[in-house]
Structures are given as C-alpha cells and as structure tokens.
GROMACS .gro file of C-alpha atoms in nm:
model
   78
    1UNK     CA    1   0.933   0.580  -0.447
    2UNK     CA    2   0.835   0.244  -0.345
    3UNK     CA    3   0.567   0.096  -0.585
    4UNK     CA    4   0.353  -0.153  -0.400
    5UNK     CA    5   0.203  -0.451  -0.586
    6UNK     CA    6  -0.050  -0.664  -0.408
    7UNK     CA    7  -0.170  -0.989  -0.496
    8UNK     CA    8  -0.544  -0.977  -0.422
    9UNK     CA    9  -0.765  -1.271  -0.330
   10UNK     CA   10  -0.968  -1.227  -0.644
   11UNK     CA   11  -0.914  -1.418  -0.949
   12UNK     CA   12  -1.018  -1.389  -1.301
   13UNK     CA   13  -0.991  -1.681  -1.554
   14UNK     CA   14  -0.806  -1.875  -1.284
   15UNK     CA   15  -0.526  -1.637  -1.272
   16UNK     CA   16  -0.431  -1.415  -0.971
   17UNK     CA   17  -0.478  -1.058  -1.053
   18UNK     CA   18  -0.209  -0.804  -0.929
   19UNK     CA   19  -0.295  -0.457  -0.861
   20UNK     CA   20  -0.055  -0.153  -0.825
   21UNK     CA   21  -0.204   0.068  -0.539
   22UNK     CA   22   0.070   0.331  -0.528
   23UNK     CA   23   0.173   0.600  -0.769
   24UNK     CA   24   0.505   0.790  -0.806
   25UNK     CA   25   0.401   1.024  -0.531
   26UNK     CA   26   0.328   0.742  -0.282
   27UNK     CA   27  -0.048   0.830  -0.265
   28UNK     CA   28  -0.351   0.674  -0.399
   29UNK     CA   29  -0.524   0.799  -0.712
   30UNK     CA   30  -0.886   0.775  -0.624
   31UNK     CA   31  -0.988   0.741  -0.990
   32UNK     CA   32  -0.818   0.399  -0.978
   33UNK     CA   33  -1.083   0.290  -0.723
   34UNK     CA   34  -1.364   0.348  -0.966
   35UNK     CA   35  -1.178   0.144  -1.228
   36UNK     CA   36  -1.102  -0.144  -0.966
   37UNK     CA   37  -1.485  -0.128  -0.858
   38UNK     CA   38  -1.575  -0.225  -1.212
   39UNK     CA   39  -1.356  -0.528  -1.198
   40UNK     CA   40  -1.399  -0.636  -0.837
   41UNK     CA   41  -1.735  -0.500  -0.715
   42UNK     CA   42  -1.812  -0.340  -0.397
   43UNK     CA   43  -1.656  -0.618  -0.159
   44UNK     CA   44  -1.329  -0.602  -0.371
   45UNK     CA   45  -1.320  -0.235  -0.356
   46UNK     CA   46  -1.324  -0.262   0.040
   47UNK     CA   47  -1.069  -0.502   0.028
   48UNK     CA   48  -0.831  -0.293  -0.169
   49UNK     CA   49  -0.914  -0.020   0.066
   50UNK     CA   50  -0.822  -0.241   0.365
   51UNK     CA   51  -0.497  -0.337   0.208
   52UNK     CA   52  -0.403   0.021   0.128
   53UNK     CA   53  -0.478   0.107   0.506
   54UNK     CA   54  -0.250  -0.167   0.620
   55UNK     CA   55   0.018  -0.057   0.365
   56UNK     CA   56  -0.009   0.312   0.497
   57UNK     CA   57   0.022   0.197   0.857
   58UNK     CA   58   0.339  -0.014   0.775
   59UNK     CA   59   0.491   0.286   0.599
   60UNK     CA   60   0.455   0.500   0.905
   61UNK     CA   61   0.599   0.233   1.112
   62UNK     CA   62   0.897   0.218   0.891
   63UNK     CA   63   0.935   0.597   0.910
   64UNK     CA   64   0.907   0.594   1.273
   65UNK     CA   65   1.178   0.313   1.295
   66UNK     CA   66   1.404   0.528   1.071
   67UNK     CA   67   1.383   0.817   1.293
   68UNK     CA   68   1.431   0.607   1.607
   69UNK     CA   69   1.728   0.457   1.443
   70UNK     CA   70   1.881   0.803   1.336
   71UNK     CA   71   1.823   0.953   1.686
   72UNK     CA   72   1.989   0.634   1.854
   73UNK     CA   73   2.313   0.693   1.639
   74UNK     CA   74   2.328   1.063   1.698
   75UNK     CA   75   2.285   1.005   2.074
   76UNK     CA   76   2.590   0.756   2.095
   77UNK     CA   77   2.807   0.965   1.871
   78UNK     CA   78   2.763   1.283   2.085
   0.00000   0.00000   0.00000
C-alpha cells in the first residue's frame, strides 16, 4: 500500500517535521491523533485532519480514474 508522508507547516528546533499518516491498510489509526495532539496542539491536529481529508479525496479520484481508464480500454477492445 502507498504510505503517505506529509511535510506539515509545523517546526520543532527549526527542522521540518514529517508525519506518516497512513498505515499498511490505508486507513488512519486514531490513536496516532492523540500522539500528534501532544506535539502539535489543537490547531496542529486540525491541520493533520485537513491534510488527511485531502489525501483521501485524491485517492478516491485516483481510483475513479483507474476505473474509467479500464472501462475505456474494454470498450475499445470490444
């Protein structure tokens, strides 16, 4: 599965922090949110949720594109 690593706009010790938001099954473990909450606070947690929502939307669009491409090729071959 694709593991998505996002560069958040939060810095610690002047270094960008990378957060891995996906696990091997492609869904978010909500226990991770509580761990991130400790580091980033309330607004940081909202930012992580927004990024995850964008990521999920892009994955859905990619799946729809794949389905459309496969249906197009099956139509032309038939």
